[in-house]
Every structure is written in structure tokens, then in C-alpha cells.
């Protein structure tokens, strides 16, 4: 029997997750200074323009600019609190610098937004003057923090926000128990499923072929509602589809009635304008506050139209890791290493790393050992004044990950020494100046020698024996061709740059380090022939240990036969090993049926890999959870964004079951 996730239409899943020990509260600090040009932690409220701007800055060069405003309060910038340490029921302190483009003094306010609205702090400040606002607060419930102007003389003024710091005790981890509601879906195909009419007298709900129909509304809050046993502190993703054909546009609101000590209060969680005759999705998130009871309901902002809703979905956005599931590195212990890849943020997350260590025996740093991460262009420029063959390296990004691997006994695969991508352009130019010509072939090879020597020296000195293998060259063959890709490497060094790189790597790599050429689309012709040519040359030189199939696949493609043929072709060249270096399998749709196909494909791949296990040294997925994948939209990995094993995990972890 193959594992399948239930596709029952009405489904209330109570997932039993193992309780993870060691829940504790820690103080942590969150700061934003916009110097990285990112404003993604903010979202706009109303119809403002949010931009990272160099027009004003408190310190550094940039701040967040809020402009094109027409009203107070509403036209503002909202900080998403998801990434901040603010926890419901715990005090947090916040300080922020603000600057308002006005010659007059006025009121600037920081308040709660989304759900319920309340001012937390209002400060009277001067116009055109960076001013620090700070306060302490405790919130029962919070979706966003709004940064807004609140005095009438400031309507329409642009303002800037900079150097925001929030310090708080992070919430105690919520330990899910067996009864915790993790996900809920209803399309009303077999009844009202607990939904009832909220309202006095006339309001009625009934099931139709399309969904749940609500009519007889005499007040905007008359609505379909349902009780949900939510858990305080847990974030929920909510979504519902709504249809009405009575008015051109009706604003709908997904709202919450919650009760504490017998008192009911209300919050608007999300809104959507629903056009006449158009099924429209209303989506929002809600982090549950501490209440005794919760009712979710769908009301209108204005208009007493009858309407239909369907596909009401709720899922707990709750990251937890399971230690009671099969262990991939053990399942494949007799065959090959089983590993993954990590981002820097993941490597700094101890909970994730505990899980990683439990499952995987090897890791590849996703970006941290690439040339753009290691080459310090500014310092290299200085060294180049005396000697243009020098290169300065820094390991600050790689260090946390290598430290984790060392401390936890996880092997490391090094990725990557020579690549056309993620390599500073300046590396190829005289004096590390992109405005100057390319360096000569001789200087480039000397730089490469210095580069590889220092990488090997640093890693061997600080992490002896940790890095068991390296991708020496990545992606040198052009797509749809048997030829090499045009790149700075071919332009500056020439077509033999691959051979030279392997010679240098072999010269400096500690004994026993396996050296690989790594590429993608490697199973398909004509590229496979190009790769075979490169490999044959390296085998003749005696500098290569094997080939890495990146294996960024889509469900069902390439076919297993094609991959098998490619394995045979490369293995037929001589005494070489294979790595499955960056495995991921994208789905086209976020559907159970797609995830089942994905699982089947992963299962078939693993069967093939086991068949070739004498030749394969390591199988590594390119990431742990779908949301952190470089192809996140394809949900290509073994664990979902909440850390839960997907059908694909079970297909990989229980090969015998899948084969039954
Ligand atoms: C990807 C990383 O995962 C991303 O974080 C980065 O933005 C781009 O590179 N082939 C490779 C990897 O060899 O280095 C790439 O990694 C994915 C494709």
C-alpha cells in the first residue's frame, strides 16, 4: 500500500505531534535599519507607497519612506509581527526613529492593527526632525503594528521610519496535544458542518450545490459562524471563497468573536471586496490570543446581501519537528550519506539544527561557501595594489554553519569553488575594478590558485576533516548543447579553466577529499554528452573523483529511464563516483494529488539510487522545509513549512512500504 493523504472533502485533522521538550522563554531583540534595502517586514495599510529611501535616514543611508498618503491612521506602514519576538501576554519594549515631512509639530502613533485596533503610544513630535519614540506594552492579541500619523495637520504628509528595535521575551513554545486543531477544511458538500446563522430572527444558513448560503440578513454582522477550538499563541492561516450577485461590489470581512470570562469581544481579521458574480477569496492570518472560546464568522462591511461561501480552510501555522519518525540517514546507512542543504538562518536556528542532526549525516551550505560569499572585494582591491594575483577571503557567513556541523558531527560537502554565477565580477578584472579590463589568463589562474589554496587552508586548519568533498566546478556546460557555457571563466582563462581548477584543487585539498564536477539538466541530451566530454578530460588528468547530478526535477520529469541512462553513461567513463547533490522535485499545484505524485516520483528515484548505491556517495536534498527552498513555489522538499513530513518524506523513508 502506498501512503496517501486523505482527500476527504470535509476533513478535520487532529494531528498528533510529539511534544518537544525544553519549552523555555528567552529574551530576544529584533532590529531593522533598512540598510539592506529590504522593506519586506512591512506591509502597506491603505493605499500608500512604501519604499526604502535614501531621502532621509536616521543613521546609515536608508530608511522606510511612507508616501502618497491621503488620510491619517489608515494610510500607514504596518510591521508584520510574525518575525518579531512580540508574544501575546508578554511585555515588549519598542523604540523607533521617525521623521515627518512637515514644518509643524504633530502626533505620531504606534498602534495595533488588523483584528482589533488600539493606540499603544502617541508622541507629540516636531516636523522635519528625527525623533525617537519608545514605549513598553503588553498585548493580548496582535496581528500588525501600525506606524501612523494621528494629528489632522499631518494628513497627507510623507514620513520616514528608521532604526526600529523591539525587545521581548519570546513566547513559551506551544506544545501541541492530541486534541489541538491543526487544520480544517469544509466545502459544505455534506452539510452545514457546524456552521450556524449569527443574528436574530430572520438570518438563515442552508447548504446549496455551491456551498453554504446565508440569507435574511438584517444587520451587517448577521452571518454564518462556527465555533473553533483555537490555541492561544498559535498562528492560523485562514481562507474562504465568497460569492454574491446582488450588488456591484460588497466588502466582506472574516471576523472573530472571542470570549474571556464570559465577555465577548470582536476583531476583524481580514477583508476582501467581492464583485458581483465573481467567486473571490478572502485570506488572512490570525495569531490566537488567550480566550476561552472563539467563533469565526463572515460578515459584510456594508450591504445586507445574501451570499454563498465555500472552501473554508484553517490551518495552524506551527513549526515543530518530529523525532518519532524514521531517520533518513539510518534508512540509507548501508547505501550512501543522506543529507540536505541549509540557509544561514536555518544554521543559526538550534531547533531546526537539532532536527537536521537527527535526520541527516551531511550538509551543503546553500550559499556560504560560494565565491561571492568568500571573496572580500574591498580588501582584495587593496592587496591588488601591490600584487594583482592576491585575493582576500572572509568566512563570516560560512562560520556559523561550519561550527554547527563540527559541533554536531555532521559532515560537510563544499559548494562551490568555480562557477560563472555568484562570483564577484571584480574577481575577473585588473585591480578588482570592474571598469578596468579583464586580467590576463596568467593572473586569473594565479588568483584562482590563491583562492583555492586559502579556502583549503582555512577550512582544514579550523575544521580538520569536516569537509569531505567539494564541487570544484559547477554548471560549465551550456544548456541544450554539448559545448561549454560562455562565461568570464572561458573569456579570461579559456576552455581549459575546468582542468586547471581541478589541478589546483587537487594540489591543495586534504588527502581523501573527493572532488566533483556538478551540473544540472545532466540527464538530458545533448547536455549529457557535453558533461561526459568534460568528465572524460578530467578523468584523463586524474584530478576528478566524480560527478554531481544536481537533480532539480519536476514531478515525473525527467523519466527514471533517462536518469538511469545518464548514470550508466557517466559511470562507463571510468572509475568515478556519483553524488545526487541538490535534489528537489517541484509540484505544479498545491494539491494533495500533486503531493502524491511527488511522493511516487521521489520513491522511484530512491529505488534507482539504491540500485546504484555502490557508485553513489551521497544523496542530498536542496533544503529541509518547502518554505525555505529556492523553488519554494514548487513545494519541492520532504517537509512542509511547518516542519511536518510530507507524503514525499514517507516515500523516501519507508521504501519497502512504497514498494508493496
Ligand atoms: C541557489 C541557492 O539555493 C539560493 O539561495 C541562491 O539564491 C541561488 O542559488 N544550482 C546550484 C546552487 O548549484 O548553488 C543553487 O543554489 C541552485 C542551483
XYZ file of C-alpha atoms and ligand atoms in Angstrom:
678
model
C 0.000 0.000 0.000
C 1.294 3.407 -0.840
C 0.793 6.131 1.667
C -1.820 8.634 0.708
C -3.037 11.708 2.403
C -6.755 11.702 2.757
C -8.594 13.777 0.244
C -11.869 13.595 2.138
C -13.811 16.697 1.352
C -14.775 17.547 4.867
C -11.789 16.944 6.937
C -10.912 17.827 10.444
C -7.394 16.657 11.033
C -6.192 16.279 14.547
C -2.535 15.645 14.046
C -0.716 14.053 16.880
C 2.682 15.603 17.119
C 5.279 14.635 19.580
C 5.733 17.118 22.316
C 9.167 18.635 22.157
C 10.818 19.024 25.453
C 12.547 22.113 26.719
C 9.988 24.840 26.135
C 11.516 27.983 27.531
C 11.194 31.700 27.296
C 14.197 33.732 26.194
C 14.690 37.424 25.725
C 15.387 38.383 22.165
C 15.828 41.536 20.148
C 14.616 42.372 16.682
C 16.070 45.335 14.819
C 15.560 46.815 11.403
C 17.658 49.617 9.884
C 16.744 49.250 6.173
C 20.405 49.325 5.174
C 19.874 46.058 3.299
C 17.246 47.925 1.210
C 14.551 45.473 2.214
C 11.149 46.582 3.449
C 9.548 43.172 3.305
C 8.943 43.110 7.058
C 6.453 45.947 6.492
C 3.206 45.852 4.604
C 1.147 48.808 3.472
C -2.070 49.858 5.080
C -4.495 51.818 2.913
C -3.120 52.942 -0.424
C 0.253 54.361 0.457
C 3.582 53.875 -1.225
C 6.199 52.097 0.879
C 9.779 52.322 -0.265
C 13.249 52.083 1.131
C 14.507 55.569 0.511
C 17.789 57.416 0.613
C 15.985 60.767 1.007
C 16.285 60.645 4.773
C 17.985 58.333 7.226
C 18.420 58.395 10.949
C 21.704 56.528 10.744
C 23.290 54.948 7.708
C 21.921 55.678 4.253
C 18.338 54.434 4.172
C 15.002 54.483 5.934
C 11.457 53.347 5.197
C 9.504 56.060 3.394
C 5.705 56.154 3.640
C 4.302 58.475 0.976
C 1.307 59.125 -1.298
C -0.929 59.265 1.771
C -4.423 60.734 1.820
C -5.557 60.095 5.377
C -4.358 59.668 8.925
C -4.407 56.350 10.833
C -5.275 54.160 7.892
C -2.687 55.260 5.284
C 0.318 53.907 7.090
C 3.005 51.246 7.330
C 2.291 48.022 9.193
C 5.056 45.891 10.669
C 4.295 42.205 10.298
C 4.827 40.836 13.762
C 5.454 37.261 12.642
C 9.225 37.616 12.723
C 9.404 39.805 15.798
C 9.706 38.384 19.291
C 6.471 40.027 20.434
C 4.398 37.418 22.264
C 0.841 37.781 23.440
C 0.575 38.399 27.137
C 4.278 39.294 27.474
C 5.660 42.779 27.832
C 7.773 44.066 24.964
C 9.691 47.286 24.543
C 9.917 49.146 21.269
C 11.970 52.092 20.124
C 11.850 53.662 16.696
C 13.088 56.816 14.975
C 10.587 58.745 12.905
C 10.747 61.841 10.711
C 7.694 63.611 9.288
C 7.871 65.882 6.240
C 6.067 68.840 7.754
C 7.054 72.207 9.164
C 4.600 71.769 12.019
C 4.645 69.589 15.108
C 2.081 66.801 15.306
C 1.140 63.408 16.719
C 2.801 60.190 15.666
C 1.252 56.958 16.888
C 2.224 53.329 17.056
C -0.735 51.045 17.470
C -2.283 47.629 16.982
C -3.736 46.934 13.554
C -5.568 44.094 11.885
C -8.009 42.291 14.126
C -8.584 44.932 16.719
C -7.206 48.438 16.617
C -5.789 50.389 19.517
C -3.165 53.043 20.041
C -0.231 51.847 22.101
C 1.782 55.080 22.140
C 1.225 58.574 20.786
C 4.051 61.091 20.849
C 3.956 64.794 20.068
C 6.975 65.442 17.865
C 8.415 68.207 15.732
C 8.271 68.128 11.968
C 11.463 67.537 9.951
C 13.355 66.238 12.939
C 14.392 62.655 13.590
C 12.771 61.762 16.897
C 12.935 58.581 18.911
C 9.671 57.173 20.228
C 9.881 54.396 22.759
C 7.442 52.576 24.986
C 6.631 49.320 26.689
C 3.389 47.451 26.130
C 1.674 44.121 26.582
C -0.838 42.868 24.052
C -3.373 40.070 24.300
C -3.504 39.661 20.606
C -1.654 41.256 17.751
C -1.503 40.983 14.003
C 0.398 44.028 12.862
C 1.940 47.062 14.478
C 0.953 50.247 12.687
C 3.204 53.289 12.392
C 0.907 56.241 11.637
C 0.297 59.938 11.930
C -2.723 60.906 14.019
C -2.994 64.700 14.061
C -5.099 66.378 11.402
C -2.369 68.797 10.326
C -0.341 65.780 9.174
C -2.874 64.277 6.775
C -1.026 63.500 3.578
C 2.494 64.178 4.896
C 5.151 61.674 3.931
C 7.118 60.231 6.819
C 10.126 58.029 7.435
C 10.713 55.194 9.884
C 14.202 54.007 10.818
C 16.249 52.058 13.366
C 13.428 50.097 14.905
C 14.259 47.842 17.844
C 11.903 45.514 19.665
C 12.951 43.519 22.685
C 10.727 40.889 24.217
C 10.629 37.562 25.886
C 9.875 35.054 23.174
C 6.740 33.075 23.880
C 6.935 29.735 25.566
C 6.780 27.179 22.814
C 3.256 25.860 22.482
C 3.323 22.124 22.896
C 0.567 20.693 20.732
C -1.502 17.973 22.313
C -3.575 15.326 20.625
C -6.688 17.464 20.544
C -5.133 20.515 19.016
C -6.900 21.607 15.854
C -4.182 21.719 13.220
C -6.231 22.009 10.082
C -9.829 22.201 8.984
C -11.466 22.314 5.568
C -15.079 22.427 4.561
C -16.758 22.813 1.188
C -20.233 22.103 2.650
C -20.842 19.224 0.269
C -22.242 17.107 3.061
C -23.940 19.532 5.403
C -23.501 22.735 7.352
C -20.701 21.147 9.338
C -21.355 23.099 12.476
C -21.904 26.458 10.776
C -24.924 28.328 12.076
C -26.591 31.685 11.498
C -25.434 34.527 13.703
C -28.225 37.028 14.082
C -31.622 37.473 15.475
C -34.765 36.325 13.760
C -34.512 36.097 10.040
C -30.966 35.057 9.266
C -30.718 31.519 7.903
C -27.943 29.339 6.543
C -28.518 26.423 4.217
C -26.447 24.158 2.047
C -26.758 24.540 -1.717
C -24.946 22.924 -4.600
C -22.396 25.761 -4.447
C -21.697 25.957 -0.734
C -23.248 27.488 2.352
C -25.907 30.096 1.554
C -26.759 32.864 4.034
C -29.919 34.937 3.612
C -32.392 37.035 5.574
C -29.688 39.325 6.958
C -30.958 42.472 8.662
C -27.601 43.670 10.051
C -24.066 43.547 8.625
C -22.943 41.183 11.394
C -25.677 38.640 10.567
C -23.506 35.883 9.218
C -22.516 32.264 9.031
C -20.364 31.437 12.054
C -18.729 28.408 13.577
C -17.036 27.643 16.891
C -13.350 26.757 16.629
C -11.203 25.390 19.450
C -8.159 27.568 18.769
C -4.983 27.542 20.831
C -3.592 30.714 22.330
C -0.261 31.738 20.824
C -0.686 29.733 17.631
C -0.889 31.445 14.229
C -3.618 30.280 11.884
C -3.848 30.710 8.117
C -7.488 31.291 7.142
C -9.120 31.337 3.736
C -12.683 31.281 2.405
C -14.293 31.789 -1.021
C -17.310 34.101 -1.249
C -19.923 34.748 -3.946
C -22.699 37.323 -4.181
C -24.741 38.557 -7.134
C -26.805 41.377 -5.670
C -24.516 44.411 -5.681
C -21.610 45.563 -7.844
C -19.069 45.288 -5.031
C -19.537 44.284 -1.403
C -16.791 44.476 1.230
C -16.666 41.194 3.148
C -14.912 40.668 6.452
C -13.722 37.498 8.114
C -14.274 38.266 11.774
C -13.745 36.728 15.139
C -15.881 36.775 18.249
C -13.895 35.651 21.256
C -14.920 35.227 24.843
C -12.966 35.707 28.018
C -14.516 35.335 31.477
C -17.970 35.459 29.918
C -17.384 38.664 27.930
C -17.482 38.549 24.141
C -15.394 40.915 22.014
C -14.830 41.168 18.300
C -11.993 41.542 15.809
C -11.877 41.890 12.050
C -9.229 39.536 10.761
C -9.293 40.131 7.011
C -11.257 41.812 4.258
C -11.943 41.361 0.556
C -14.085 43.249 -1.939
C -16.370 40.746 -3.630
C -17.579 41.744 -7.083
C -20.968 40.716 -8.323
C -20.914 37.210 -9.787
C -17.224 36.544 -9.072
C -16.039 33.921 -6.587
C -13.474 35.780 -4.501
C -11.021 34.506 -1.922
C -10.690 36.181 1.451
C -7.398 35.254 3.097
C -5.812 36.273 6.362
C -3.863 35.072 9.333
C -4.724 35.182 12.982
C -2.456 34.593 15.938
C -4.784 33.464 18.688
C -4.883 35.444 21.885
C -5.723 33.914 25.253
C -9.512 33.394 25.208
C -11.939 30.765 26.413
C -13.870 30.450 23.134
C -13.576 31.558 19.508
C -16.201 31.933 16.772
C -15.117 32.699 13.206
C -17.752 34.356 11.014
C -18.105 36.008 7.615
C -19.909 39.362 7.648
C -20.156 42.357 5.323
C -18.643 45.775 5.911
C -21.759 47.270 4.371
C -24.703 45.847 2.444
C -27.131 43.175 3.565
C -26.738 40.916 0.568
C -27.342 37.206 0.684
C -24.218 35.280 -0.204
C -22.613 31.871 -0.594
C -19.316 30.756 0.880
C -17.301 27.614 0.198
C -13.924 26.048 0.908
C -13.423 27.488 4.345
C -9.911 26.484 5.356
C -7.989 26.898 8.548
C -4.518 25.597 9.257
C -2.240 26.105 12.189
C 0.967 27.753 11.069
C 3.023 25.986 13.619
C 6.583 24.885 13.227
C 7.547 21.793 15.126
C 9.896 18.994 14.376
C 9.287 15.333 14.890
C 11.770 12.998 16.401
C 9.477 9.974 16.301
C 9.669 9.381 12.557
C 12.069 7.201 10.558
C 15.581 8.613 10.273
C 16.726 9.070 6.680
C 20.439 8.775 7.411
C 19.771 5.417 9.118
C 17.402 4.142 6.445
C 20.194 4.639 3.878
C 23.159 3.974 6.158
C 24.364 0.967 4.202
C 23.965 2.730 0.876
C 25.090 6.374 0.945
C 25.107 9.504 3.067
C 21.719 11.175 3.235
C 21.824 14.919 3.617
C 20.376 18.298 2.808
C 21.354 21.912 2.279
C 20.925 24.813 4.664
C 20.500 28.545 4.606
C 22.446 30.662 7.041
C 19.283 31.485 9.026
C 18.488 27.809 9.349
C 22.006 27.042 10.558
C 21.527 29.595 13.323
C 18.233 28.022 14.412
C 19.066 25.402 17.017
C 15.637 23.764 16.976
C 15.945 23.239 13.238
C 19.538 22.076 13.621
C 18.518 19.508 16.272
C 16.092 18.134 13.734
C 18.659 18.308 10.926
C 21.135 16.378 13.026
C 18.516 13.745 13.794
C 17.779 13.115 10.107
C 20.839 13.945 8.017
C 24.506 12.910 8.082
C 25.890 15.573 5.722
C 25.088 19.164 4.787
C 25.863 21.533 1.952
C 25.934 25.251 2.759
C 23.415 26.679 0.268
C 25.370 29.883 -0.379
C 28.036 30.363 2.252
C 30.994 28.724 0.508
C 30.333 30.317 -2.865
C 32.866 32.833 -4.216
C 30.574 35.838 -3.630
C 30.300 34.853 -0.014
C 34.037 34.264 0.477
C 35.720 36.946 -1.648
C 36.208 40.260 0.124
C 36.331 42.594 -2.873
C 37.220 45.744 -0.936
C 40.182 44.150 0.789
C 41.217 42.291 -2.367
C 41.398 45.651 -4.139
C 43.875 46.865 -1.555
C 46.019 43.740 -1.826
C 45.915 44.024 -5.619
C 47.685 47.384 -5.461
C 50.848 45.506 -4.580
C 50.123 42.174 -6.230
C 47.206 41.669 -8.618
C 47.248 37.892 -8.090
C 46.155 38.185 -4.463
C 42.638 37.628 -3.208
C 41.272 38.340 0.269
C 38.755 35.968 1.799
C 36.339 36.192 4.701
C 34.473 33.266 6.258
C 31.978 35.180 8.355
C 28.912 33.763 6.581
C 30.247 30.221 6.459
C 31.484 30.078 10.035
C 28.163 29.616 11.896
C 27.245 26.743 9.621
C 30.650 25.058 9.808
C 30.597 25.485 13.597
C 27.206 23.799 13.807
C 28.342 20.927 11.592
C 31.510 20.433 13.604
C 29.726 20.554 16.957
C 27.036 18.151 15.816
C 29.202 15.678 13.912
C 27.587 16.399 10.556
C 29.846 16.072 7.501
C 30.058 18.959 5.036
C 30.082 18.995 1.256
C 31.775 22.169 -0.041
C 29.893 24.081 -2.740
C 31.444 25.595 -4.894
C 34.948 26.751 -5.916
C 34.491 27.778 -9.565
C 31.186 28.925 -11.033
C 30.022 31.535 -13.544
C 27.323 32.653 -11.105
C 27.528 34.099 -7.582
C 31.104 35.206 -8.226
C 32.018 38.895 -7.974
C 32.571 40.464 -11.386
C 35.551 42.309 -9.889
C 37.351 38.974 -9.365
C 38.000 38.909 -13.121
C 39.222 42.484 -13.536
C 42.530 44.280 -13.097
C 42.853 45.762 -9.638
C 39.426 44.280 -8.765
C 37.961 47.256 -10.601
C 35.025 46.377 -12.869
C 35.789 49.431 -15.001
C 39.202 48.076 -15.874
C 39.905 45.299 -18.400
C 39.915 41.605 -17.556
C 43.147 40.365 -16.025
C 45.379 38.130 -18.146
C 44.946 34.356 -18.141
C 48.114 34.043 -16.034
C 46.911 36.483 -13.375
C 43.486 34.807 -13.272
C 44.995 31.375 -12.777
C 47.258 32.783 -10.063
C 44.221 34.363 -8.369
C 42.400 31.071 -8.604
C 45.387 29.274 -7.111
C 45.463 31.760 -4.237
C 41.728 31.473 -3.783
C 41.541 27.698 -3.649
C 44.676 27.459 -1.500
C 43.230 29.798 1.117
C 39.839 28.071 1.141
C 41.511 24.712 1.738
C 43.967 26.095 4.298
C 41.295 27.892 6.339
C 38.844 25.013 6.383
C 41.461 22.379 7.133
C 43.043 24.448 9.890
C 39.768 25.363 11.606
C 37.642 22.374 10.716
C 40.036 19.483 10.096
C 38.341 16.607 8.300
C 34.933 18.280 8.260
C 34.622 18.937 4.516
C 34.631 15.527 2.894
C 34.047 16.627 -0.691
C 33.943 19.713 -2.939
C 32.190 20.827 -6.062
C 35.259 22.187 -7.822
C 33.400 23.418 -10.893
C 29.666 23.982 -11.249
C 27.463 24.255 -14.345
C 30.158 24.663 -17.004
C 28.235 23.068 -19.877
C 25.675 25.171 -21.759
C 22.020 24.171 -21.835
C 20.819 22.315 -24.907
C 24.362 21.918 -26.157
C 27.496 19.822 -25.880
C 29.625 22.962 -25.572
C 30.859 24.943 -22.625
C 28.837 27.888 -21.437
C 30.257 31.301 -22.324
C 31.369 32.904 -19.086
C 34.031 35.060 -17.522
C 35.957 31.859 -16.944
C 36.030 30.905 -20.617
C 36.686 34.523 -21.617
C 39.542 35.154 -19.197
C 41.149 31.727 -18.843
C 39.839 29.765 -21.813
C 38.104 26.414 -22.202
C 40.658 24.604 -20.064
C 39.630 26.528 -16.929
C 37.908 23.378 -15.667
C 41.041 21.265 -15.926
C 43.165 23.967 -14.323
C 40.680 24.394 -11.443
C 40.726 20.671 -10.702
C 44.536 20.588 -10.809
C 44.697 23.396 -8.289
C 42.005 21.878 -6.081
C 43.792 18.543 -6.121
C 47.052 20.248 -5.182
C 45.602 21.847 -2.033
C 42.711 19.600 -0.980
C 43.468 17.480 2.085
C 44.108 13.879 1.203
C 40.932 11.878 0.772
C 38.756 14.875 -0.150
C 36.535 13.869 -3.055
C 36.423 16.368 -5.937
C 33.344 16.685 -8.123
C 32.130 18.365 -11.247
C 28.474 19.353 -10.633
C 25.752 20.272 -13.145
C 22.002 20.393 -13.795
C 19.776 19.078 -16.611
C 22.525 16.494 -16.691
C 20.380 13.533 -17.627
C 19.222 15.027 -20.918
C 20.911 15.126 -24.288
C 22.722 16.903 -25.780
C 23.995 18.310 -22.463
C 24.797 14.838 -21.133
C 27.267 14.383 -23.992
C 28.883 17.725 -23.123
C 29.190 16.698 -19.489
C 30.624 13.322 -20.462
C 33.290 15.142 -22.509
C 34.245 17.317 -19.554
C 34.355 14.319 -17.253
C 36.419 12.263 -19.697
C 39.026 15.056 -19.836
C 39.213 15.272 -16.054
C 39.426 11.501 -15.686
C 42.334 11.531 -18.145
C 44.006 14.221 -15.997
C 43.429 12.094 -12.902
C 42.049 15.060 -10.953
C 38.350 14.213 -10.546
C 36.551 11.782 -8.237
C 33.083 12.028 -9.637
C 30.080 13.820 -10.982
C 27.248 15.519 -9.110
C 23.756 15.317 -10.556
C 22.063 18.442 -9.164
C 18.649 16.836 -9.767
C 16.310 19.829 -9.682
C 13.335 17.953 -11.065
C 9.619 18.356 -11.659
C 7.058 15.701 -10.832
C 7.599 12.916 -13.408
C 10.377 14.653 -15.274
C 12.888 13.511 -16.300
C 11.837 9.880 -16.570
C 13.639 7.315 -14.424
C 14.977 5.585 -17.546
C 16.609 8.806 -18.710
C 18.320 9.232 -15.369
C 19.447 5.606 -15.326
C 20.917 6.030 -18.788
C 22.820 9.126 -17.624
C 24.216 7.238 -14.612
C 25.410 4.445 -16.900
C 26.963 6.913 -19.309
C 28.987 8.710 -16.634
C 29.939 5.515 -14.785
C 31.005 3.995 -18.089
C 33.733 6.644 -18.377
C 35.884 5.047 -15.720
C 36.417 4.891 -12.015
C 34.139 7.699 -10.832
C 31.597 8.243 -8.088
C 28.213 9.940 -8.293
C 26.557 12.442 -5.997
C 22.894 13.402 -6.043
C 23.779 16.864 -4.937
C 20.737 19.184 -4.948
C 17.647 17.018 -5.199
C 14.242 18.666 -5.242
C 11.024 17.802 -7.095
C 8.629 20.658 -7.804
C 4.867 20.239 -7.998
C 2.715 22.401 -10.250
C -0.214 22.820 -7.877
C -0.654 22.917 -4.136
C -2.930 19.873 -4.237
C -2.985 16.551 -2.408
C -2.969 14.710 -5.716
C 0.205 16.535 -6.773
C 1.891 15.732 -3.468
C 1.050 12.088 -4.015
C 2.629 12.190 -7.482
C 5.635 13.909 -5.955
C 5.885 11.134 -3.380
C 5.659 8.447 -6.048
C 8.429 10.117 -8.049
C 10.670 10.527 -5.008
C 10.030 6.840 -4.255
C 11.088 5.801 -7.761
C 14.189 7.985 -7.589
C 15.196 6.395 -4.299
C 14.719 2.912 -5.780
C 17.087 3.895 -8.579
C 19.604 5.418 -6.176
C 19.600 2.271 -4.055
C 20.246 0.206 -7.135
C 23.314 2.372 -7.836
C 24.348 2.666 -4.200
C 27.790 1.147 -4.861
C 28.538 4.172 -7.017
C 26.649 6.918 -5.176
C 28.413 8.503 -2.212
C 25.692 10.901 -1.100
C 22.085 11.856 -1.780
C 21.249 15.392 -0.679
C 18.012 17.289 -0.909
C 18.375 21.011 -1.587
C 16.802 22.223 1.642
C 14.741 20.941 4.536
C 11.322 22.641 4.537
C 9.412 23.794 1.451
C 9.174 27.431 2.505
C 12.974 27.783 2.668
C 13.560 26.165 -0.712
C 14.996 28.239 -3.562
C 11.989 26.892 -5.501
C 9.506 27.456 -2.667
C 6.579 27.934 -5.041
C 7.058 24.342 -6.227
C 6.937 22.906 -2.673
C 9.735 20.559 -3.727
C 11.106 19.111 -0.483
C 10.350 16.391 2.061
C 8.995 18.576 4.886
C 6.329 21.266 4.751
C 6.692 24.809 6.061
C 5.626 23.636 9.490
C 8.362 21.022 9.607
C 5.894 18.189 9.095
C 6.819 15.197 6.928
C 5.065 15.205 3.551
C 3.987 12.130 1.579
C 7.350 12.504 -0.211
C 9.138 12.004 3.103
C 7.295 8.755 3.746
C 8.033 7.547 0.231
C 11.749 8.144 0.846
C 11.782 6.950 4.448
C 9.762 3.786 4.008
C 10.896 2.413 0.659
C 9.662 -1.064 1.446
C 6.138 0.134 2.173
C 6.086 2.153 -1.026
C 7.147 -0.910 -2.985
C 4.348 -3.114 -1.593
C 20.807 28.577 -5.051
C 20.548 28.903 -3.600
O 19.806 27.857 -3.007
C 19.817 30.212 -3.481
O 19.692 30.585 -2.128
C 20.577 31.292 -4.242
O 19.826 32.473 -4.245
C 20.825 30.876 -5.662
O 21.494 29.629 -5.663
N 22.315 25.216 -8.559
C 23.321 25.376 -7.658
C 23.060 26.045 -6.376
O 24.409 24.853 -7.862
O 24.183 26.754 -5.924
C 21.885 26.968 -6.458
O 21.599 27.420 -5.141
C 20.708 26.248 -7.057
C 21.012 25.795 -8.454
